[in-house]
XYZ file of C-alpha atoms in Angstrom:
699
model
C -46.594 30.303 15.254
C -43.628 28.181 15.408
C -41.556 27.759 11.951
C -39.593 24.643 11.709
C -35.795 25.183 12.155
C -34.218 25.311 8.976
C -31.616 22.710 8.218
C -28.049 23.807 8.006
C -26.531 23.810 4.559
C -23.715 21.236 4.443
C -21.310 24.154 4.033
C -22.564 25.567 7.094
C -22.305 22.418 8.719
C -18.553 22.104 8.183
C -17.990 25.437 9.262
C -19.549 24.868 12.482
C -17.361 21.492 12.794
C -14.216 23.560 12.714
C -15.332 26.445 15.096
C -13.175 26.778 17.906
C -11.182 23.658 18.026
C -9.430 23.082 21.366
C -5.954 22.996 19.814
C -3.762 24.434 17.238
C -4.342 22.714 13.862
C -1.388 24.041 12.447
C 1.080 23.024 15.311
C -0.973 19.607 14.993
C 0.039 19.464 11.123
C 3.385 20.464 12.115
C 3.632 17.417 14.497
C 2.337 15.234 12.222
C 4.590 16.069 9.163
C 7.526 15.919 11.422
C 8.813 19.620 11.131
C 7.335 22.948 9.882
C 9.752 22.627 6.799
C 8.199 19.655 5.501
C 4.783 20.909 6.050
C 5.501 24.230 4.172
C 7.175 22.194 1.451
C 4.075 19.845 1.025
C 1.865 23.162 0.707
C 4.094 24.424 -2.140
C 4.269 21.173 -3.881
C 0.290 21.071 -3.647
C 0.192 24.557 -5.157
C 2.874 23.657 -7.887
C 0.718 20.439 -9.128
C -2.681 21.874 -8.936
C -1.717 24.567 -11.635
C 0.597 21.640 -13.877
C -1.888 20.809 -16.715
C -0.184 17.491 -16.851
C -1.563 16.719 -13.267
C -5.357 17.598 -13.992
C -6.885 14.972 -11.906
C -10.811 15.945 -12.362
C -11.307 14.006 -15.406
C -8.940 10.922 -14.777
C -11.801 8.198 -13.822
C -12.895 8.870 -17.386
C -9.598 8.411 -19.437
C -8.912 5.343 -21.468
C -5.579 3.103 -20.335
C -3.843 4.522 -23.286
C -4.745 8.186 -22.499
C -3.341 7.622 -18.956
C -0.185 6.046 -20.090
C 0.267 9.462 -22.505
C -0.820 11.612 -19.269
C 1.706 9.807 -17.014
C 4.446 10.507 -19.483
C 3.821 14.086 -19.802
C 4.687 14.538 -16.463
C 8.324 13.083 -16.733
C 9.582 16.447 -18.169
C 8.727 18.282 -14.938
C 9.960 16.079 -12.638
C 13.325 15.427 -14.184
C 13.886 19.385 -13.458
C 13.188 18.714 -9.999
C 15.327 15.667 -9.299
C 18.138 17.202 -11.004
C 17.686 20.661 -8.869
C 16.425 19.514 -5.812
C 18.277 18.052 -2.754
C 17.207 14.177 -2.175
C 15.306 14.997 1.005
C 13.079 17.747 -0.966
C 12.594 15.517 -3.870
C 11.449 12.613 -1.595
C 9.146 14.616 0.030
C 7.697 15.955 -3.363
C 7.595 12.473 -4.604
C 5.665 11.288 -1.272
C 2.909 13.891 -1.880
C 2.859 12.872 -5.939
C 2.382 9.395 -4.543
C -0.980 10.332 -2.859
C -2.158 12.494 -5.938
C -0.916 10.159 -8.715
C -0.130 6.700 -7.524
C 0.278 5.501 -11.420
C 3.110 8.282 -12.071
C 4.537 7.853 -8.927
C 5.163 4.185 -9.406
C 6.257 4.823 -12.984
C 8.723 7.717 -12.094
C 9.646 5.296 -9.136
C 10.528 2.227 -11.469
C 13.154 4.583 -12.948
C 14.428 6.523 -9.968
C 13.485 4.283 -6.918
C 14.073 0.965 -8.502
C 16.624 1.206 -11.646
C 18.887 3.957 -10.183
C 18.325 2.374 -6.788
C 19.435 -0.892 -7.791
C 22.681 1.196 -9.324
C 23.438 2.648 -6.169
C 22.871 -0.240 -4.128
C 24.617 -2.799 -6.464
C 27.188 -0.780 -8.497
C 30.517 -0.053 -7.599
C 31.692 3.792 -7.276
C 33.138 3.936 -10.961
C 30.210 1.909 -12.461
C 27.648 4.482 -10.735
C 29.378 7.271 -12.216
C 29.549 5.669 -15.692
C 25.735 5.217 -15.488
C 25.143 8.827 -14.438
C 27.264 10.109 -17.189
C 25.335 8.048 -19.602
C 22.283 10.071 -18.615
C 20.448 8.024 -15.726
C 19.758 10.881 -13.608
C 18.014 13.364 -16.346
C 16.661 10.475 -18.382
C 18.899 11.875 -21.198
C 20.275 8.505 -22.763
C 18.859 6.007 -20.306
C 15.396 5.451 -19.093
C 15.439 2.309 -16.677
C 13.326 -0.230 -15.908
C 13.384 -3.039 -13.050
C 13.238 -6.326 -14.562
C 13.126 -8.806 -11.615
C 10.016 -10.710 -11.583
C 9.269 -13.624 -13.639
C 5.931 -15.228 -14.868
C 6.718 -18.394 -12.742
C 8.420 -16.629 -9.907
C 7.971 -13.453 -7.808
C 8.870 -13.354 -4.387
C 11.053 -16.435 -4.459
C 14.011 -14.266 -5.752
C 16.565 -16.968 -5.505
C 14.355 -19.146 -7.570
C 14.509 -17.011 -10.709
C 15.353 -18.933 -13.756
C 16.634 -15.881 -16.278
C 20.334 -16.706 -16.978
C 23.557 -14.772 -17.378
C 26.192 -17.270 -18.478
C 29.965 -15.778 -18.442
C 31.544 -16.028 -22.047
C 35.212 -15.793 -21.303
C 36.295 -15.556 -24.996
C 34.117 -12.007 -25.663
C 33.995 -11.010 -22.149
C 30.330 -10.961 -22.337
C 27.309 -12.196 -20.315
C 24.772 -13.919 -22.230
C 21.365 -13.256 -20.829
C 18.675 -15.775 -21.564
C 15.316 -16.699 -21.065
C 15.368 -20.539 -21.205
C 11.666 -21.030 -21.173
C 8.164 -19.567 -20.841
C 7.844 -19.435 -16.920
C 11.430 -17.373 -17.004
C 9.759 -14.608 -18.917
C 10.271 -11.196 -17.000
C 6.614 -10.306 -16.007
C 5.058 -7.051 -14.536
C 8.093 -4.949 -15.653
C 6.635 -1.317 -15.303
C 7.933 0.667 -18.016
C 8.998 -2.260 -20.091
C 6.093 -2.125 -22.639
C 6.387 1.225 -23.915
C 9.229 3.744 -22.232
C 12.371 1.947 -21.107
C 15.495 1.828 -22.758
C 17.072 -0.264 -20.280
C 16.821 -2.718 -17.754
C 18.286 -3.755 -14.272
C 17.879 -7.687 -15.024
C 17.940 -10.184 -12.307
C 19.310 -13.297 -13.485
C 21.013 -16.519 -12.140
C 24.972 -15.873 -12.529
C 26.570 -19.124 -14.313
C 30.464 -19.346 -14.685
C 32.018 -22.614 -16.181
C 28.557 -24.140 -15.622
C 28.446 -23.535 -11.804
C 25.550 -21.025 -10.790
C 26.538 -18.357 -8.361
C 23.081 -17.066 -7.295
C 20.962 -14.206 -8.663
C 23.072 -10.972 -9.585
C 21.975 -7.729 -11.163
C 22.921 -6.669 -15.113
C 22.089 -3.706 -16.954
C 21.026 -4.632 -20.413
C 19.671 -2.390 -23.082
C 16.312 -3.012 -24.491
C 15.826 -0.197 -27.579
C 17.819 1.564 -29.333
C 17.810 5.294 -28.102
C 17.581 6.973 -31.273
C 14.988 4.825 -33.183
C 13.557 3.282 -30.132
C 13.413 -0.185 -31.979
C 14.057 -3.248 -29.796
C 17.659 -4.639 -30.299
C 18.433 -8.061 -31.572
C 17.409 -10.681 -29.087
C 14.821 -8.576 -27.228
C 11.136 -9.458 -27.265
C 8.857 -7.132 -25.353
C 4.778 -6.957 -25.144
C 2.245 -5.340 -22.964
C 0.742 -7.423 -20.290
C -2.650 -5.453 -20.711
C -5.304 -3.715 -18.484
C -4.847 -4.377 -14.841
C -6.826 -3.664 -11.741
C -5.344 -0.404 -11.209
C -2.583 2.159 -11.789
C -3.093 1.949 -15.749
C -0.818 4.943 -16.295
C 1.883 2.187 -15.896
C 3.171 0.335 -19.220
C 3.532 -2.849 -17.482
C 5.290 -5.438 -20.065
C 6.935 -8.534 -20.531
C 10.494 -9.465 -21.653
C 12.069 -12.327 -23.194
C 15.688 -12.531 -23.859
C 17.233 -14.853 -26.534
C 20.769 -14.844 -25.899
C 21.543 -11.234 -25.520
C 25.050 -10.213 -24.831
C 26.044 -7.524 -22.421
C 29.517 -6.292 -21.404
C 30.943 -8.047 -18.097
C 31.289 -4.407 -17.027
C 27.464 -4.217 -17.178
C 27.175 -6.745 -13.882
C 26.850 -4.685 -10.823
C 29.752 -5.504 -9.048
C 29.541 -3.875 -5.686
C 29.049 -7.173 -3.536
C 30.088 -9.897 -6.102
C 32.568 -9.589 -8.710
C 33.582 -11.405 -11.740
C 37.013 -10.928 -13.114
C 38.209 -11.205 -16.866
C 39.338 -14.655 -16.264
C 36.084 -15.786 -15.008
C 37.006 -15.946 -10.739
C 34.020 -14.942 -9.032
C 34.681 -13.204 -5.603
C 31.392 -13.398 -3.324
C 30.862 -10.488 -0.442
C 32.392 -11.381 2.837
C 29.299 -9.926 4.410
C 26.189 -11.016 2.741
C 23.788 -9.546 4.912
C 24.762 -6.289 3.816
C 22.166 -6.987 0.764
C 19.293 -6.350 3.241
C 19.989 -2.946 3.078
C 18.549 -2.355 -0.202
C 15.223 -3.610 0.595
C 14.744 -1.116 3.618
C 14.105 2.076 1.819
C 11.100 0.779 -0.259
C 9.259 -0.799 2.604
C 10.071 2.275 4.886
C 8.192 4.628 2.130
C 5.171 2.284 1.975
C 4.723 2.548 5.729
C 4.493 6.350 5.165
C 2.685 5.511 2.160
C 0.121 3.494 3.824
C -0.409 6.196 6.319
C -0.836 9.384 3.649
C -3.380 7.091 1.573
C -5.419 6.146 4.378
C -5.500 9.585 5.575
C -6.461 10.731 2.042
C -9.493 8.196 2.285
C -10.275 9.245 5.594
C -10.188 12.917 4.713
C -13.169 12.060 2.357
C -15.168 9.905 4.755
C -14.971 12.305 7.812
C -16.070 15.165 6.111
C -18.865 13.702 4.584
C -20.085 11.937 7.448
C -19.896 15.331 9.132
C -22.325 17.002 6.468
C -24.613 13.994 5.389
C -27.582 13.824 7.339
C -29.799 10.931 7.711
C -32.919 10.539 10.041
C -33.901 12.546 12.796
C -34.152 11.445 16.421
C -36.683 12.591 19.014
C -38.465 15.814 18.528
C -35.413 16.963 16.645
C -36.894 18.178 13.057
C -33.371 18.579 11.767
C -31.890 15.144 10.505
C -28.842 13.928 12.508
C -25.003 14.033 10.909
C -23.658 10.483 10.290
C -20.977 11.612 12.283
C -23.136 11.653 15.428
C -24.188 8.235 15.226
C -22.195 6.104 17.929
C -21.746 3.301 15.118
C -20.680 5.778 12.697
C -17.905 7.145 14.979
C -16.962 3.599 15.617
C -16.398 2.784 12.027
C -14.189 6.047 11.302
C -12.615 7.207 14.515
C -10.177 4.003 15.383
C -9.113 3.988 11.485
C -8.242 7.785 12.098
C -6.188 6.777 15.086
C -4.744 4.049 13.107
C -3.850 6.437 9.989
C -2.095 9.074 12.600
C -0.275 5.841 14.355
C 1.227 4.372 11.019
C 2.091 8.159 10.141
C 3.992 8.719 13.422
C 5.498 5.305 12.690
C 6.699 6.173 9.219
C 8.717 9.168 10.412
C 10.281 7.257 13.172
C 11.134 4.381 10.695
C 13.016 6.957 8.030
C 15.080 8.274 10.674
C 15.898 4.619 11.676
C 16.648 3.846 7.997
C 18.928 6.688 7.364
C 20.754 5.962 10.515
C 21.095 2.481 9.212
C 21.966 3.305 5.814
C 25.002 5.793 7.035
C 26.390 3.108 9.494
C 26.220 0.644 6.437
C 27.945 3.031 3.787
C 30.781 3.911 6.613
C 31.159 0.239 8.081
C 34.476 -1.893 7.217
C 34.918 -5.650 7.764
C 36.737 -5.238 10.640
C 34.809 -2.777 12.416
C 34.576 -3.479 16.187
C 30.715 -2.684 16.105
C 30.363 -4.835 13.067
C 28.158 -7.852 14.889
C 25.969 -4.837 16.834
C 25.496 -3.477 13.327
C 24.365 -6.809 11.677
C 22.009 -7.363 14.487
C 20.554 -4.278 14.033
C 20.271 -4.606 10.319
C 18.680 -8.219 10.519
C 16.156 -6.730 13.238
C 15.465 -3.593 10.938
C 14.975 -5.827 8.268
C 12.429 -8.330 9.722
C 10.580 -5.106 11.492
C 10.270 -3.193 8.100
C 8.731 -6.710 6.610
C 6.101 -6.841 9.170
C 5.455 -3.298 9.279
C 5.057 -3.082 5.071
C 2.621 -6.122 5.386
C 0.057 -5.174 8.135
C 0.461 -1.366 7.291
C -0.612 -1.799 3.409
C -3.155 -4.183 4.863
C -4.752 -1.783 7.101
C -4.552 1.059 4.454
C -6.560 -1.044 1.912
C -9.075 -2.086 4.611
C -9.339 1.629 5.485
C -9.887 2.658 1.757
C -12.790 0.269 1.530
C -14.463 0.752 4.960
C -14.506 4.688 4.190
C -15.966 3.694 0.969
C -18.837 1.579 2.366
C -19.726 4.623 5.199
C -20.178 6.902 2.545
C -23.362 4.711 1.141
C -24.292 4.909 -2.693
C -22.295 7.810 -3.270
C -19.007 5.919 -2.403
C -19.745 3.638 -4.931
C -19.207 6.280 -7.607
C -15.882 6.422 -9.466
C -16.043 10.241 -8.670
C -15.895 9.708 -4.622
C -12.299 8.474 -5.671
C -12.468 5.981 -3.696
C -12.596 2.916 -6.224
C -9.615 4.525 -7.829
C -8.076 4.896 -4.494
C -8.634 1.075 -3.652
C -7.696 -0.352 -7.170
C -4.591 1.528 -7.265
C -3.367 0.697 -3.561
C -4.038 -2.894 -3.829
C -1.010 -3.831 -5.355
C 0.987 -2.537 -2.383
C -0.089 -5.653 -0.625
C 1.502 -7.730 -3.207
C 4.625 -5.986 -4.665
C 8.082 -5.385 -2.917
C 7.203 -8.819 -0.882
C 3.768 -10.536 -0.952
C 2.469 -9.622 2.409
C 1.594 -12.904 3.709
C 5.612 -14.226 3.179
C 6.962 -11.065 4.652
C 4.743 -11.808 7.694
C 6.435 -14.923 7.629
C 9.743 -13.476 7.612
C 8.896 -11.283 10.431
C 7.733 -14.268 12.363
C 10.782 -16.241 11.591
C 13.047 -13.456 12.925
C 11.044 -13.221 15.830
C 11.428 -16.834 16.730
C 15.208 -16.527 16.321
C 15.055 -13.476 18.771
C 13.190 -15.734 21.315
C 15.997 -17.986 20.912
C 18.239 -15.727 21.463
C 16.513 -14.164 24.604
C 16.402 -17.385 26.610
C 20.289 -17.854 25.971
C 20.763 -14.649 27.705
C 21.676 -12.718 24.684
C 20.797 -8.637 24.933
C 18.386 -8.068 21.827
C 18.027 -5.012 19.606
C 15.409 -2.343 20.814
C 12.391 -3.291 18.883
C 12.296 -6.892 20.372
C 14.318 -5.839 23.931
C 11.068 -6.729 25.752
C 11.646 -10.441 25.306
C 14.544 -10.079 27.703
C 12.191 -9.414 30.324
C 10.819 -12.984 31.353
C 8.312 -11.507 33.642
C 6.536 -9.879 31.018
C 5.161 -12.991 30.034
C 2.920 -13.046 33.096
C 1.971 -9.571 33.359
C -1.160 -8.403 34.500
C -3.192 -5.096 33.720
C -3.329 -2.630 36.610
C -6.919 -1.566 34.948
C -5.759 1.774 34.579
C -5.815 1.473 30.443
C -3.299 3.956 30.644
C -0.386 4.043 27.889
C 1.860 2.541 29.733
C -0.769 -0.060 30.542
C -1.441 -0.741 27.268
C 1.972 -0.707 25.914
C 2.767 -3.773 28.729
C -0.324 -5.193 27.396
C 1.217 -5.532 23.949
C 4.260 -6.884 25.292
C 3.070 -9.260 27.461
C 0.777 -11.044 24.606
C 3.309 -10.396 21.652
C 6.189 -12.312 23.975
C 3.629 -15.022 24.694
C 2.358 -15.951 20.833
C 6.389 -15.391 19.960
C 6.953 -17.843 22.633
C 4.403 -20.327 21.398
C 5.807 -20.318 17.720
C 9.362 -20.763 18.965
C 8.405 -23.916 21.211
C 6.454 -25.458 18.400
C 9.537 -24.723 16.181
C 11.666 -26.538 18.624
C 9.332 -29.625 18.997
C 9.131 -30.249 15.496
C 13.215 -30.004 15.309
C 13.026 -32.615 18.041
C 10.619 -34.642 16.254
C 13.436 -35.105 13.403
C 12.038 -32.159 11.091
C 14.661 -30.027 9.275
C 14.756 -26.270 10.036
C 12.930 -25.352 6.938
C 10.412 -27.955 7.663
C 10.053 -27.059 11.315
C 9.576 -23.304 10.368
C 6.910 -24.065 7.687
C 4.711 -26.361 9.839
C 4.537 -23.486 12.490
C 3.737 -20.842 9.898
C 0.075 -19.798 11.313
C 1.928 -19.363 14.783
C 4.471 -17.455 13.171
C 2.128 -15.123 11.258
C 0.471 -14.411 14.495
C 3.483 -13.686 16.271
C 4.230 -11.079 13.448
C 0.867 -9.640 13.801
C 0.650 -9.299 17.694
C 4.327 -7.731 17.758
C 3.656 -5.349 14.730
C 0.728 -3.561 15.884
C 2.470 -3.574 19.558
C 5.446 -1.792 17.523
C 3.391 0.605 15.996
C 1.838 1.561 19.304
C 5.256 1.791 20.935
C 6.593 4.120 18.100
C 3.436 6.368 18.185
C 3.786 6.703 21.998
C 7.331 7.180 22.218
C 6.821 10.150 19.452
C 4.111 11.451 21.801
C 5.942 11.102 24.988
C 8.974 13.422 23.396
C 6.611 16.278 22.819
C 6.173 19.411 25.074
C 2.995 19.412 26.995
C 0.380 20.942 25.001
C -3.119 20.801 23.707
C -1.908 19.202 20.606
C 0.085 16.429 22.571
C -2.968 15.886 24.958
C -5.071 15.200 21.536
C -2.386 12.990 20.286
C -2.174 11.036 23.819
C -5.735 10.691 23.300
C -5.780 9.467 19.747
C -2.774 7.095 20.965
C -5.158 5.541 23.656
C -7.901 5.011 21.103
C -5.610 3.029 18.699
C -4.145 0.820 21.508
C -7.468 0.030 22.964
C -9.250 -0.571 19.997
C -6.742 -2.916 18.515
C -6.614 -5.030 22.087
C -10.593 -4.952 21.537
C -9.810 -6.299 17.801
C -7.540 -9.204 18.964
C -9.177 -9.562 22.576
C -9.105 -13.447 22.686
C -4.860 -13.527 22.765
C -5.259 -10.959 25.919
C -7.982 -13.092 27.543
C -5.672 -16.498 26.518
C -2.768 -15.261 28.192
C -4.379 -13.548 31.218
C -3.389 -9.826 30.815
C -7.017 -9.063 30.978
C -10.064 -10.510 32.879
C -13.236 -10.642 30.937
C -14.375 -7.629 33.184
C -11.617 -5.590 32.203
C -12.115 -6.242 28.535
C -15.779 -4.744 28.820
C -14.203 -1.584 30.233
C -11.766 -1.673 27.225
C -15.008 -1.520 25.057
C -16.275 0.979 27.217
C -13.097 3.158 27.026
C -13.154 2.920 23.135
C -16.707 4.038 23.015
C -15.839 7.090 25.004
C -12.567 7.816 23.120
C -14.500 7.526 19.586
C -17.156 10.190 21.044
C -14.093 12.311 22.179
C -12.167 12.327 18.813
C -15.305 12.809 17.109
C -15.725 16.296 18.566
C -12.561 16.998 17.127
C -12.629 15.020 13.782
C -13.149 17.933 11.175
C -10.013 19.880 12.717
C -8.098 16.515 13.041
C -8.725 15.347 9.216
C -7.603 19.016 8.442
C -4.048 18.793 10.298
C -3.596 16.014 7.598
C -3.018 19.034 5.219
C -4.413 17.559 1.817
C -5.787 19.937 -0.582
C -9.257 19.487 -2.684
C -6.760 18.850 -5.884
C -4.922 16.002 -4.201
C -8.103 14.558 -2.272
C -9.865 14.859 -5.952
C -13.165 13.705 -4.625
C -16.618 16.019 -4.413
C -17.360 13.968 -1.144
C -14.592 15.654 0.777
C -14.628 19.216 -0.236
C -12.847 21.414 2.298
C -15.846 23.869 2.220
C -18.298 21.354 2.422
C -20.003 21.853 -1.241
C -20.471 18.145 -1.513
C -23.676 17.873 -3.444
C -23.055 21.072 -5.648
C -19.569 19.781 -6.573
C -20.600 16.190 -7.085
C -23.361 17.264 -9.378
C -21.005 19.753 -11.322
C -18.519 16.960 -11.873
C -20.856 14.373 -13.202
C -22.429 16.869 -15.597
C -19.006 17.888 -16.807
C -17.711 14.454 -17.452
C -21.025 12.672 -18.865
C -22.568 15.341 -21.446
C -25.662 14.154 -23.478
C -24.515 12.916 -26.790
C -25.830 14.830 -29.959
C -27.074 11.585 -31.158
C -27.725 8.203 -29.027
C -24.956 5.773 -29.916
C -27.063 2.712 -29.904
C -30.802 3.972 -30.191
C -31.185 2.746 -33.956
C -28.878 -0.365 -33.873
C -30.313 -1.945 -30.474
C -32.957 -0.295 -28.791
C -35.422 0.711 -31.702
C -35.476 -2.929 -33.382
C -36.340 -3.981 -29.603
C -38.975 -1.427 -28.836
C -40.760 -1.875 -32.492
C -40.503 -5.459 -33.140
C -43.700 -7.414 -34.029
C -45.068 -10.058 -31.843
C -45.422 -13.047 -34.010
C -48.612 -15.279 -34.397
C -47.268 -18.466 -32.708
C -49.521 -21.548 -33.709
C -51.594 -23.166 -30.897
C -50.467 -26.901 -31.437
C -53.578 -27.914 -29.118
C -55.894 -26.372 -31.590
C -53.980 -27.557 -34.338
C -54.313 -31.068 -33.271
C -57.904 -31.115 -32.100
C -56.380 -32.522 -28.777
C -59.305 -31.131 -26.538
C -62.034 -32.861 -28.798
C -59.974 -36.197 -28.855
C -59.938 -36.180 -25.229
C -63.549 -35.925 -24.721
C -64.043 -38.435 -26.894
C -61.528 -40.839 -25.155
C -63.331 -40.036 -21.676
C -67.129 -41.075 -23.297
C -65.474 -44.151 -24.354
C -64.149 -44.839 -20.945
C -67.688 -44.054 -19.480
C -69.663 -46.321 -22.063
C -67.298 -49.015 -21.229
C -68.044 -49.052 -17.645
């Protein structure tokens, strides 16, 4: 007698998925993290925060807004120790991990260190910076900063901010003032409850003349009593979509005086006599924006990897339906359509990760060049061109990487079915916390248009014979416009495909722009009219740029099984994106319709190939159970046991029903009132019968 084959447990299933991978998971993980040192540090940080009581995450879904804010503040003391005792490189890696584990704290701490201190570093003179460090900025002992840029009526248009800073020559002070409601500082992280000082962005006015937006360090609260200073009005902007651990607030200034020395004067100076000296190279202020955008590319990759680790592990252990004579239900990950849902997203997350690593190197090199550059530097023009190109490229990358990550989180949630909708899956919080990345540090659509504007300018330079920066150098090759596929669908064929289509969509945007100029439009009007073409140019160029940086990183690796896998992942990313944007590749003739069919066939096969190693591949993302904080993504596969235990622990049965007596009991025990029948009360039926008989008699 044949007995039915027992269904493997979820833990056994995941163990089988990990058995004998064709590559070394540790070596692959090192490659993804950029170095063994970075991976070892990450593992050390994960162990530290898993044991830190303030970094408890299992109950985070059931905390109130006020409890979340208090928990956020509990973490500050430990981080102050690390920021004052670790190198900048090590501390940056620590905060990168914390950004995945607890985005609210990462943001609140980042407001003090990334934005407030960052504003000082980028805008203060050496003496000013030393002064504020002596005041306690670094150790938060004397100054807790916030970043007061955004206003109620102005966000992305920083040049249009309406808070004013008017120079008073007699007292040698600036008068910071909110002239109307729309100029109220809004969304200011840290303002509501915790900041003592703000880096206030305001219009500099000297002798009635505006000199543009500058930065002024303004004290908000008494550091001893924590009472608001005279002229400062602060409130809480309340509940948000996510990141409730951040105390976002609003600030209004009513003729608040700050010393002249509190204006950051690295670039623009105002003398005691009111003489304003503007920077000789306004482009140098671009550099301050690159750090945040660079970190957001890495954060997009890391957050996507977190969501994918959960979704892929769950898809491996979740069984649904059986096929043929197979008595054991099929793993979700074995269905081709489920592979299509997740494997391209895994490839995209890996591609963004390598892009982030290379972008960080570029940013560090650029920062070093800017710090050492003098106005008479012989390489001045080359450095400024590279700065402009990096600025525009980082704008496009920030936009399309954050959009891609947010989309990944939601697709991962949907791929987990009903359980993905539970707060304990961690997808709802991941999505709510990450959504803001598409808005802050520049609205994504506006950043895309900035990138598109730069690409239009690059095309103009290319047709004049100018040698372009590496990121857009393909525009110097006019033959790329008419390139055709060799049908190999190799990495080089894919890269050429993206360059061909990007060059064509950029050319279209540039020609539209020129046609509007010839029709008598101003430069700004012409740019606005061709916004959609600029957006498309930015999108296609950025995806191709991500693919190119990923491919370059892989090409630089030694031959190994890990490199072989990464080349497979790179092909999947490049071909999947071609499939997603196939209209452009057909429009400009790089691929024929038959070749696009071949692209689809290859994506199917690559998804199946990556599925075979999906679990060890996501293991190489090196994210602990504590960081993931989702029972659906448990490393050991104990999905249902962990899920049930967490739900039970977070939702104990109350000793007494909270609203039975007040609401449910009256409903259950209500008496149906005897309703009077109006028909019977009127005797209507008898009356109608009499009327009918009278009609008959009349006939």
